Amino acid sequence: MFLTPWLLGFLVLTLYPMLYSLGLSLTDYDFTQPDSTHWIGFANYQKMFGSAFGQSEFTASTGETVRVDPYYMKSLSVTFTYVFVSVPLKLIVALGVAVLMNQKLRGVSFYRAVYYIPTLLGGSVAIAVLWRKLFEKDGLVNGILGTIGFSDLPGWITNPQYSLWTLILLTVWQFGSSMIIFLAGLKQIPQEYYEAASVDGASKVRQFFAITIPLLSPVILFNLVMQMIYAFQAFTQAYIIGGGRGGVLNSTLFYTLHLYIQGWTYHEMGYASAMAWVLLLIIGGITAVIFLSSKWWVSYGTGE
């Protein structure tokens, strides 16, 4: 009886929408013309990956000629680059700052709060707009670089060579939540380990890699999985900074942004649902690989 509210919420708000979207992914559903919906099988998935096999168009089961999505693989490339660069950088910065915040320094509580503020602001529209203003050609960043002698500086947002990196920098800057979790993990490591290592003559660097990293590995695993999932779902920053279209030459065409454009701009909800399911499979697959690999690098201190 106590589980009934949760069970109803799960069935109505989670399981039913998921199964409904799975059904939509096998149709050409357009919410502006629901009566003309046809069952097209796996045509939406072929539309996604057809370009990888040299296809430009194909014939669906309805007899209709379907054009392969020319931007899908680009959105995958942009998203994978973003995830595999930003997540490790973010965790390294968060761990480094957490180690500093774990020292007995004056005003350390104030610094912890300051470093956490960017995470509180999160992926808000205001921060995305601010970031766009900072990195425009006549923005504050170029203004500062100009005062110290740099010239012919590009517009970091409008230059496809650099625009994705400004988004990576933005997400690395928001390392506060990972830092707090790392800090909690560092507090749990007994100081006796470090004292014994010091007596044996181990340097601080040696202590860090021989004591801190192994004992912190469960926390690293947790942060890695959570930040990876969060990075795959990045949307607001890409939407605002890329002008809602994926930026110049689609340089910031994130997967979720491309999904949004297909669903709400072109009304292809069936195709957008198929993209959502592929994203779910990608995140689930990478998460499974991380957990399977954890037996080689995560130590729980119990011999497991």
PDB file of N, CA and C in Angstrom, residues 70-162:
ATOM      1  N   PRO A  70      21.309  14.068 -43.000  1.00  0.00           N
ATOM      2  CA  PRO A  70      22.721  14.376 -43.260  1.00  0.00           C
ATOM      3  C   PRO A  70      23.453  14.943 -42.041  1.00  0.00           C
ATOM      4  N   TYR A  71      22.694  15.304 -40.997  1.00  0.00           N
ATOM      5  CA  TYR A  71      23.324  15.956 -39.847  1.00  0.00           C
ATOM      6  C   TYR A  71      23.393  15.055 -38.609  1.00  0.00           C
ATOM      7  N   TYR A  72      22.818  13.857 -38.705  1.00  0.00           N
ATOM      8  CA  TYR A  72      22.783  12.994 -37.518  1.00  0.00           C
ATOM      9  C   TYR A  72      24.186  12.599 -37.045  1.00  0.00           C
ATOM     10  N   MET A  73      25.027  12.127 -37.981  1.00  0.00           N
ATOM     11  CA  MET A  73      26.364  11.698 -37.596  1.00  0.00           C
ATOM     12  C   MET A  73      27.187  12.880 -37.060  1.00  0.00           C
ATOM     13  N   LYS A  74      26.923  14.075 -37.605  1.00  0.00           N
ATOM     14  CA  LYS A  74      27.608  15.270 -37.092  1.00  0.00           C
ATOM     15  C   LYS A  74      27.208  15.536 -35.640  1.00  0.00           C
ATOM     16  N   SER A  75      25.921  15.374 -35.336  1.00  0.00           N
ATOM     17  CA  SER A  75      25.482  15.596 -33.952  1.00  0.00           C
ATOM     18  C   SER A  75      26.090  14.554 -33.015  1.00  0.00           C
ATOM     19  N   LEU A  76      26.238  13.323 -33.500  1.00  0.00           N
ATOM     20  CA  LEU A  76      26.888  12.299 -32.678  1.00  0.00           C
ATOM     21  C   LEU A  76      28.346  12.662 -32.419  1.00  0.00           C
ATOM     22  N   SER A  77      29.030  13.101 -33.480  1.00  0.00           N
ATOM     23  CA  SER A  77      30.449  13.454 -33.355  1.00  0.00           C
ATOM     24  C   SER A  77      30.651  14.598 -32.363  1.00  0.00           C
ATOM     25  N   VAL A  78      29.808  15.633 -32.495  1.00  0.00           N
ATOM     26  CA  VAL A  78      29.917  16.792 -31.593  1.00  0.00           C
ATOM     27  C   VAL A  78      29.664  16.362 -30.142  1.00  0.00           C
ATOM     28  N   THR A  79      28.651  15.532 -29.938  1.00  0.00           N
ATOM     29  CA  THR A  79      28.290  15.120 -28.579  1.00  0.00           C
ATOM     30  C   THR A  79      29.364  14.231 -27.962  1.00  0.00           C
ATOM     31  N   PHE A  80      29.883  13.278 -28.732  1.00  0.00           N
ATOM     32  CA  PHE A  80      30.927  12.401 -28.192  1.00  0.00           C
ATOM     33  C   PHE A  80      32.186  13.212 -27.859  1.00  0.00           C
ATOM     34  N   THR A  81      32.547  14.154 -28.721  1.00  0.00           N
ATOM     35  CA  THR A  81      33.708  15.005 -28.426  1.00  0.00           C
ATOM     36  C   THR A  81      33.490  15.774 -27.136  1.00  0.00           C
ATOM     37  N   TYR A  82      32.305  16.347 -27.009  1.00  0.00           N
ATOM     38  CA  TYR A  82      31.965  17.119 -25.811  1.00  0.00           C
ATOM     39  C   TYR A  82      32.049  16.253 -24.548  1.00  0.00           C
ATOM     40  N   VAL A  83      31.460  15.056 -24.615  1.00  0.00           N
ATOM     41  CA  VAL A  83      31.412  14.195 -23.429  1.00  0.00           C
ATOM     42  C   VAL A  83      32.807  13.694 -23.057  1.00  0.00           C
ATOM     43  N   PHE A  84      33.540  13.161 -24.037  1.00  0.00           N
ATOM     44  CA  PHE A  84      34.817  12.519 -23.722  1.00  0.00           C
ATOM     45  C   PHE A  84      35.939  13.513 -23.425  1.00  0.00           C
ATOM     46  N   VAL A  85      35.724  14.797 -23.719  1.00  0.00           N
ATOM     47  CA  VAL A  85      36.712  15.811 -23.335  1.00  0.00           C
ATOM     48  C   VAL A  85      36.291  16.506 -22.042  1.00  0.00           C
ATOM     49  N   SER A  86      35.022  16.905 -21.969  1.00  0.00           N
ATOM     50  CA  SER A  86      34.592  17.730 -20.828  1.00  0.00           C
ATOM     51  C   SER A  86      34.519  16.942 -19.521  1.00  0.00           C
ATOM     52  N   VAL A  87      34.056  15.691 -19.579  1.00  0.00           N
ATOM     53  CA  VAL A  87      33.873  14.945 -18.325  1.00  0.00           C
ATOM     54  C   VAL A  87      35.208  14.673 -17.621  1.00  0.00           C
ATOM     55  N   PRO A  88      36.236  14.134 -18.317  1.00  0.00           N
ATOM     56  CA  PRO A  88      37.520  13.946 -17.611  1.00  0.00           C
ATOM     57  C   PRO A  88      38.109  15.258 -17.096  1.00  0.00           C
ATOM     58  N   LEU A  89      38.035  16.328 -17.933  1.00  0.00           N
ATOM     59  CA  LEU A  89      38.574  17.616 -17.486  1.00  0.00           C
ATOM     60  C   LEU A  89      37.842  18.121 -16.247  1.00  0.00           C
ATOM     61  N   LYS A  90      36.535  17.978 -16.246  1.00  0.00           N
ATOM     62  CA  LYS A  90      35.729  18.453 -15.118  1.00  0.00           C
ATOM     63  C   LYS A  90      36.068  17.685 -13.838  1.00  0.00           C
ATOM     64  N   LEU A  91      36.240  16.373 -13.963  1.00  0.00           N
ATOM     65  CA  LEU A  91      36.558  15.575 -12.778  1.00  0.00           C
ATOM     66  C   LEU A  91      37.957  15.867 -12.263  1.00  0.00           C
ATOM     67  N   ILE A  92      38.904  16.102 -13.174  1.00  0.00           N
ATOM     68  CA  ILE A  92      40.274  16.427 -12.746  1.00  0.00           C
ATOM     69  C   ILE A  92      40.289  17.759 -11.983  1.00  0.00           C
ATOM     70  N   VAL A  93      39.598  18.759 -12.555  1.00  0.00           N
ATOM     71  CA  VAL A  93      39.545  20.072 -11.886  1.00  0.00           C
ATOM     72  C   VAL A  93      38.826  19.943 -10.542  1.00  0.00           C
ATOM     73  N   ALA A  94      37.709  19.215 -10.515  1.00  0.00           N
ATOM     74  CA  ALA A  94      36.942  19.064  -9.271  1.00  0.00           C
ATOM     75  C   ALA A  94      37.774  18.364  -8.197  1.00  0.00           C
ATOM     76  N   LEU A  95      38.510  17.325  -8.600  1.00  0.00           N
ATOM     77  CA  LEU A  95      39.328  16.606  -7.616  1.00  0.00           C
ATOM     78  C   LEU A  95      40.476  17.486  -7.115  1.00  0.00           C
ATOM     79  N   GLY A  96      41.097  18.225  -8.034  1.00  0.00           N
ATOM     80  CA  GLY A  96      42.196  19.102  -7.626  1.00  0.00           C
ATOM     81  C   GLY A  96      41.743  20.161  -6.634  1.00  0.00           C
ATOM     82  N   VAL A  97      40.595  20.788  -6.921  1.00  0.00           N
ATOM     83  CA  VAL A  97      40.077  21.816  -6.011  1.00  0.00           C
ATOM     84  C   VAL A  97      39.626  21.186  -4.688  1.00  0.00           C
ATOM     85  N   ALA A  98      39.044  19.984  -4.754  1.00  0.00           N
ATOM     86  CA  ALA A  98      38.611  19.313  -3.523  1.00  0.00           C
ATOM     87  C   ALA A  98      39.796  19.015  -2.614  1.00  0.00           C
ATOM     88  N   VAL A  99      40.915  18.604  -3.210  1.00  0.00           N
ATOM     89  CA  VAL A  99      42.119  18.349  -2.405  1.00  0.00           C
ATOM     90  C   VAL A  99      42.576  19.633  -1.715  1.00  0.00           C
ATOM     91  N   LEU A 100      42.530  20.755  -2.454  1.00  0.00           N
ATOM     92  CA  LEU A 100      42.904  22.044  -1.848  1.00  0.00           C
ATOM     93  C   LEU A 100      41.927  22.431  -0.742  1.00  0.00           C
ATOM     94  N   MET A 101      40.629  22.218  -0.987  1.00  0.00           N
ATOM     95  CA  MET A 101      39.615  22.579   0.001  1.00  0.00           C
ATOM     96  C   MET A 101      39.647  21.664   1.223  1.00  0.00           C
ATOM     97  N   ASN A 102      40.356  20.545   1.121  1.00  0.00           N
ATOM     98  CA  ASN A 102      40.472  19.617   2.247  1.00  0.00           C
ATOM     99  C   ASN A 102      41.611  20.000   3.191  1.00  0.00           C
ATOM    100  N   GLN A 103      42.368  21.041   2.812  1.00  0.00           N
ATOM    101  CA  GLN A 103      43.468  21.485   3.659  1.00  0.00           C
ATOM    102  C   GLN A 103      42.949  22.416   4.764  1.00  0.00           C
ATOM    103  N   LYS A 104      43.715  22.540   5.800  1.00  0.00           N
ATOM    104  CA  LYS A 104      43.338  23.425   6.908  1.00  0.00           C
ATOM    105  C   LYS A 104      43.810  24.840   6.590  1.00  0.00           C
ATOM    106  N   LEU A 105      42.963  25.552   5.824  1.00  0.00           N
ATOM    107  CA  LEU A 105      43.290  26.900   5.390  1.00  0.00           C
ATOM    108  C   LEU A 105      42.293  27.893   5.987  1.00  0.00           C
ATOM    109  N   ARG A 106      42.747  29.119   6.165  1.00  0.00           N
ATOM    110  CA  ARG A 106      41.846  30.146   6.682  1.00  0.00           C
ATOM    111  C   ARG A 106      40.799  30.497   5.618  1.00  0.00           C
ATOM    112  N   GLY A 107      39.554  30.564   6.029  1.00  0.00           N
ATOM    113  CA  GLY A 107      38.463  30.942   5.122  1.00  0.00           C
ATOM    114  C   GLY A 107      38.108  29.878   4.107  1.00  0.00           C
ATOM    115  N   VAL A 108      38.455  28.609   4.396  1.00  0.00           N
ATOM    116  CA  VAL A 108      38.214  27.554   3.414  1.00  0.00           C
ATOM    117  C   VAL A 108      36.713  27.348   3.153  1.00  0.00           C
ATOM    118  N   SER A 109      35.868  27.581   4.171  1.00  0.00           N
ATOM    119  CA  SER A 109      34.417  27.437   3.981  1.00  0.00           C
ATOM    120  C   SER A 109      33.895  28.442   2.964  1.00  0.00           C
ATOM    121  N   PHE A 110      34.458  29.655   2.996  1.00  0.00           N
ATOM    122  CA  PHE A 110      34.057  30.676   2.037  1.00  0.00           C
ATOM    123  C   PHE A 110      34.416  30.241   0.612  1.00  0.00           C
ATOM    124  N   TYR A 111      35.626  29.722   0.439  1.00  0.00           N
ATOM    125  CA  TYR A 111      36.057  29.294  -0.894  1.00  0.00           C
ATOM    126  C   TYR A 111      35.208  28.127  -1.400  1.00  0.00           C
ATOM    127  N   ARG A 112      34.834  27.210  -0.502  1.00  0.00           N
ATOM    128  CA  ARG A 112      33.969  26.102  -0.925  1.00  0.00           C
ATOM    129  C   ARG A 112      32.647  26.640  -1.468  1.00  0.00           C
ATOM    130  N   ALA A 113      32.084  27.628  -0.791  1.00  0.00           N
ATOM    131  CA  ALA A 113      30.817  28.204  -1.248  1.00  0.00           C
ATOM    132  C   ALA A 113      30.989  28.904  -2.590  1.00  0.00           C
ATOM    133  N   VAL A 114      32.095  29.636  -2.733  1.00  0.00           N
ATOM    134  CA  VAL A 114      32.332  30.362  -3.984  1.00  0.00           C
ATOM    135  C   VAL A 114      32.465  29.404  -5.156  1.00  0.00           C
ATOM    136  N   TYR A 115      33.207  28.325  -4.960  1.00  0.00           N
ATOM    137  CA  TYR A 115      33.405  27.363  -6.049  1.00  0.00           C
ATOM    138  C   TYR A 115      32.124  26.615  -6.399  1.00  0.00           C
ATOM    139  N   TYR A 116      31.176  26.587  -5.454  1.00  0.00           N
ATOM    140  CA  TYR A 116      29.933  25.857  -5.711  1.00  0.00           C
ATOM    141  C   TYR A 116      28.897  26.722  -6.431  1.00  0.00           C
ATOM    142  N   ILE A 117      29.082  28.025  -6.406  1.00  0.00           N
ATOM    143  CA  ILE A 117      28.086  28.924  -7.009  1.00  0.00           C
ATOM    144  C   ILE A 117      27.825  28.623  -8.490  1.00  0.00           C
ATOM    145  N   PRO A 118      28.869  28.404  -9.327  1.00  0.00           N
ATOM    146  CA  PRO A 118      28.577  28.095 -10.750  1.00  0.00           C
ATOM    147  C   PRO A 118      27.668  26.894 -10.926  1.00  0.00           C
ATOM    148  N   THR A 119      27.777  25.908 -10.017  1.00  0.00           N
ATOM    149  CA  THR A 119      26.902  24.741 -10.127  1.00  0.00           C
ATOM    150  C   THR A 119      25.470  25.105  -9.773  1.00  0.00           C
ATOM    151  N   LEU A 120      25.300  26.009  -8.811  1.00  0.00           N
ATOM    152  CA  LEU A 120      23.950  26.451  -8.471  1.00  0.00           C
ATOM    153  C   LEU A 120      23.293  27.144  -9.649  1.00  0.00           C
ATOM    154  N   LEU A 121      24.098  27.920 -10.378  1.00  0.00           N
ATOM    155  CA  LEU A 121      23.559  28.599 -11.559  1.00  0.00           C
ATOM    156  C   LEU A 121      23.235  27.596 -12.649  1.00  0.00           C
ATOM    157  N   GLY A 122      24.065  26.517 -12.702  1.00  0.00           N
ATOM    158  CA  GLY A 122      23.780  25.391 -13.594  1.00  0.00           C
ATOM    159  C   GLY A 122      23.659  25.782 -15.049  1.00  0.00           C
ATOM    160  N   GLY A 123      22.802  25.038 -15.746  1.00  0.00           N
ATOM    161  CA  GLY A 123      22.623  25.269 -17.180  1.00  0.00           C
ATOM    162  C   GLY A 123      21.530  26.288 -17.454  1.00  0.00           C
ATOM    163  N   SER A 124      21.521  27.388 -16.722  1.00  0.00           N
ATOM    164  CA  SER A 124      20.467  28.383 -16.884  1.00  0.00           C
ATOM    165  C   SER A 124      20.658  29.165 -18.171  1.00  0.00           C
ATOM    166  N   VAL A 125      19.563  29.744 -18.625  1.00  0.00           N
ATOM    167  CA  VAL A 125      19.603  30.555 -19.838  1.00  0.00           C
ATOM    168  C   VAL A 125      20.477  31.789 -19.620  1.00  0.00           C
ATOM    169  N   ALA A 126      20.388  32.371 -18.416  1.00  0.00           N
ATOM    170  CA  ALA A 126      21.158  33.578 -18.125  1.00  0.00           C
ATOM    171  C   ALA A 126      22.665  33.323 -18.246  1.00  0.00           C
ATOM    172  N   ILE A 127      23.130  32.191 -17.723  1.00  0.00           N
ATOM    173  CA  ILE A 127      24.556  31.867 -17.815  1.00  0.00           C
ATOM    174  C   ILE A 127      24.963  31.634 -19.267  1.00  0.00           C
ATOM    175  N   ALA A 128      24.105  30.982 -20.026  1.00  0.00           N
ATOM    176  CA  ALA A 128      24.415  30.745 -21.435  1.00  0.00           C
ATOM    177  C   ALA A 128      24.516  32.053 -22.203  1.00  0.00           C
ATOM    178  N   VAL A 129      23.605  32.976 -21.917  1.00  0.00           N
ATOM    179  CA  VAL A 129      23.657  34.287 -22.574  1.00  0.00           C
ATOM    180  C   VAL A 129      24.925  35.035 -22.168  1.00  0.00           C
ATOM    181  N   LEU A 130      25.247  34.981 -20.859  1.00  0.00           N
ATOM    182  CA  LEU A 130      26.458  35.635 -20.365  1.00  0.00           C
ATOM    183  C   LEU A 130      27.696  35.049 -21.057  1.00  0.00           C
ATOM    184  N   TRP A 131      27.734  33.724 -21.183  1.00  0.00           N
ATOM    185  CA  TRP A 131      28.883  33.064 -21.813  1.00  0.00           C
ATOM    186  C   TRP A 131      29.022  33.496 -23.279  1.00  0.00           C
ATOM    187  N   ARG A 132      27.904  33.612 -23.948  1.00  0.00           N
ATOM    188  CA  ARG A 132      27.925  34.046 -25.351  1.00  0.00           C
ATOM    189  C   ARG A 132      28.483  35.463 -25.460  1.00  0.00           C
ATOM    190  N   LYS A 133      28.064  36.338 -24.535  1.00  0.00           N
ATOM    191  CA  LYS A 133      28.562  37.722 -24.571  1.00  0.00           C
ATOM    192  C   LYS A 133      30.065  37.771 -24.281  1.00  0.00           C
ATOM    193  N   LEU A 134      30.513  36.930 -23.358  1.00  0.00           N
ATOM    194  CA  LEU A 134      31.931  36.937 -22.984  1.00  0.00           C
ATOM    195  C   LEU A 134      32.830  36.547 -24.146  1.00  0.00           C
ATOM    196  N   PHE A 135      32.370  35.580 -24.959  1.00  0.00           N
ATOM    197  CA  PHE A 135      33.241  35.014 -25.987  1.00  0.00           C
ATOM    198  C   PHE A 135      32.936  35.514 -27.395  1.00  0.00           C
ATOM    199  N   GLU A 136      32.109  36.535 -27.507  1.00  0.00           N
ATOM    200  CA  GLU A 136      31.912  37.146 -28.826  1.00  0.00           C
ATOM    201  C   GLU A 136      33.175  37.889 -29.242  1.00  0.00           C
ATOM    202  N   LYS A 137      33.248  38.260 -30.507  1.00  0.00           N
ATOM    203  CA  LYS A 137      34.462  38.895 -31.013  1.00  0.00           C
ATOM    204  C   LYS A 137      34.794  40.184 -30.263  1.00  0.00           C
ATOM    205  N   ASP A 138      33.746  40.937 -29.895  1.00  0.00           N
ATOM    206  CA  ASP A 138      33.969  42.162 -29.132  1.00  0.00           C
ATOM    207  C   ASP A 138      33.623  41.961 -27.647  1.00  0.00           C
ATOM    208  N   GLY A 139      33.728  40.725 -27.171  1.00  0.00           N
ATOM    209  CA  GLY A 139      33.387  40.422 -25.791  1.00  0.00           C
ATOM    210  C   GLY A 139      34.524  40.699 -24.815  1.00  0.00           C
ATOM    211  N   LEU A 140      34.249  40.397 -23.549  1.00  0.00           N
ATOM    212  CA  LEU A 140      35.208  40.709 -22.491  1.00  0.00           C
ATOM    213  C   LEU A 140      36.498  39.890 -22.626  1.00  0.00           C
ATOM    214  N   VAL A 141      36.381  38.629 -23.057  1.00  0.00           N
ATOM    215  CA  VAL A 141      37.577  37.781 -23.162  1.00  0.00           C
ATOM    216  C   VAL A 141      38.566  38.368 -24.164  1.00  0.00           C
ATOM    217  N   ASN A 142      38.073  38.740 -25.331  1.00  0.00           N
ATOM    218  CA  ASN A 142      38.963  39.343 -26.322  1.00  0.00           C
ATOM    219  C   ASN A 142      39.476  40.703 -25.864  1.00  0.00           C
ATOM    220  N   GLY A 143      38.650  41.403 -25.084  1.00  0.00           N
ATOM    221  CA  GLY A 143      39.091  42.691 -24.546  1.00  0.00           C
ATOM    222  C   GLY A 143      40.286  42.526 -23.621  1.00  0.00           C
ATOM    223  N   ILE A 144      40.227  41.511 -22.748  1.00  0.00           N
ATOM    224  CA  ILE A 144      41.326  41.254 -21.811  1.00  0.00           C
ATOM    225  C   ILE A 144      42.572  40.779 -22.565  1.00  0.00           C
ATOM    226  N   LEU A 145      42.360  39.856 -23.519  1.00  0.00           N
ATOM    227  CA  LEU A 145      43.511  39.360 -24.296  1.00  0.00           C
ATOM    228  C   LEU A 145      44.142  40.484 -25.111  1.00  0.00           C
ATOM    229  N   GLY A 146      43.318  41.410 -25.579  1.00  0.00           N
ATOM    230  CA  GLY A 146      43.846  42.530 -26.357  1.00  0.00           C
ATOM    231  C   GLY A 146      44.719  43.448 -25.530  1.00  0.00           C
ATOM    232  N   THR A 147      44.370  43.627 -24.259  1.00  0.00           N
ATOM    233  CA  THR A 147      45.148  44.515 -23.392  1.00  0.00           C
ATOM    234  C   THR A 147      46.530  43.951 -23.051  1.00  0.00           C
ATOM    235  N   ILE A 148      46.696  42.619 -23.202  1.00  0.00           N
ATOM    236  CA  ILE A 148      48.010  42.025 -22.889  1.00  0.00           C
ATOM    237  C   ILE A 148      48.790  41.673 -24.165  1.00  0.00           C
ATOM    238  N   GLY A 149      48.328  42.248 -25.294  1.00  0.00           N
ATOM    239  CA  GLY A 149      49.160  42.158 -26.498  1.00  0.00           C
ATOM    240  C   GLY A 149      48.661  41.269 -27.614  1.00  0.00           C
ATOM    241  N   PHE A 150      47.587  40.521 -27.402  1.00  0.00           N
ATOM    242  CA  PHE A 150      47.080  39.654 -28.474  1.00  0.00           C
ATOM    243  C   PHE A 150      46.285  40.496 -29.485  1.00  0.00           C
ATOM    244  N   SER A 151      46.389  40.115 -30.753  1.00  0.00           N
ATOM    245  CA  SER A 151      45.662  40.839 -31.795  1.00  0.00           C
ATOM    246  C   SER A 151      45.058  39.839 -32.778  1.00  0.00           C
ATOM    247  N   ASP A 152      44.204  40.352 -33.665  1.00  0.00           N
ATOM    248  CA  ASP A 152      43.500  39.512 -34.654  1.00  0.00           C
ATOM    249  C   ASP A 152      42.810  38.320 -33.986  1.00  0.00           C
ATOM    250  N   LEU A 153      42.151  38.591 -32.879  1.00  0.00           N
ATOM    251  CA  LEU A 153      41.471  37.524 -32.137  1.00  0.00           C
ATOM    252  C   LEU A 153      40.151  37.174 -32.808  1.00  0.00           C
ATOM    253  N   PRO A 154      39.788  35.888 -32.828  1.00  0.00           N
ATOM    254  CA  PRO A 154      38.538  35.486 -33.491  1.00  0.00           C
ATOM    255  C   PRO A 154      37.339  35.675 -32.576  1.00  0.00           C
ATOM    256  N   GLY A 155      36.164  35.544 -33.139  1.00  0.00           N
ATOM    257  CA  GLY A 155      34.960  35.434 -32.322  1.00  0.00           C
ATOM    258  C   GLY A 155      34.833  33.982 -31.903  1.00  0.00           C
ATOM    259  N   TRP A 156      35.099  33.705 -30.648  1.00  0.00           N
ATOM    260  CA  TRP A 156      35.212  32.308 -30.198  1.00  0.00           C
ATOM    261  C   TRP A 156      33.905  31.536 -30.384  1.00  0.00           C
ATOM    262  N   ILE A 157      32.784  32.255 -30.293  1.00  0.00           N
ATOM    263  CA  ILE A 157      31.487  31.597 -30.458  1.00  0.00           C
ATOM    264  C   ILE A 157      31.170  31.354 -31.924  1.00  0.00           C
ATOM    265  N   THR A 158      31.538  32.293 -32.774  1.00  0.00           N
ATOM    266  CA  THR A 158      31.159  32.214 -34.194  1.00  0.00           C
ATOM    267  C   THR A 158      32.179  31.476 -35.039  1.00  0.00           C
ATOM    268  N   ASN A 159      33.330  31.151 -34.479  1.00  0.00           N
ATOM    269  CA  ASN A 159      34.343  30.401 -35.214  1.00  0.00           C
ATOM    270  C   ASN A 159      34.144  28.905 -34.944  1.00  0.00           C
ATOM    271  N   PRO A 160      33.805  28.111 -35.986  1.00  0.00           N
ATOM    272  CA  PRO A 160      33.524  26.684 -35.752  1.00  0.00           C
ATOM    273  C   PRO A 160      34.710  25.913 -35.185  1.00  0.00           C
ATOM    274  N   GLN A 161      35.907  26.464 -35.308  1.00  0.00           N
ATOM    275  CA  GLN A 161      37.086  25.781 -34.775  1.00  0.00           C
ATOM    276  C   GLN A 161      37.140  25.848 -33.253  1.00  0.00           C
ATOM    277  N   TYR A 162      36.519  26.882 -32.673  1.00  0.00           N
ATOM    278  CA  TYR A 162      36.632  27.089 -31.232  1.00  0.00           C
ATOM    279  C   TYR A 162      35.297  27.016 -30.485  1.00  0.00           C
TER     280      TYR A 162
END
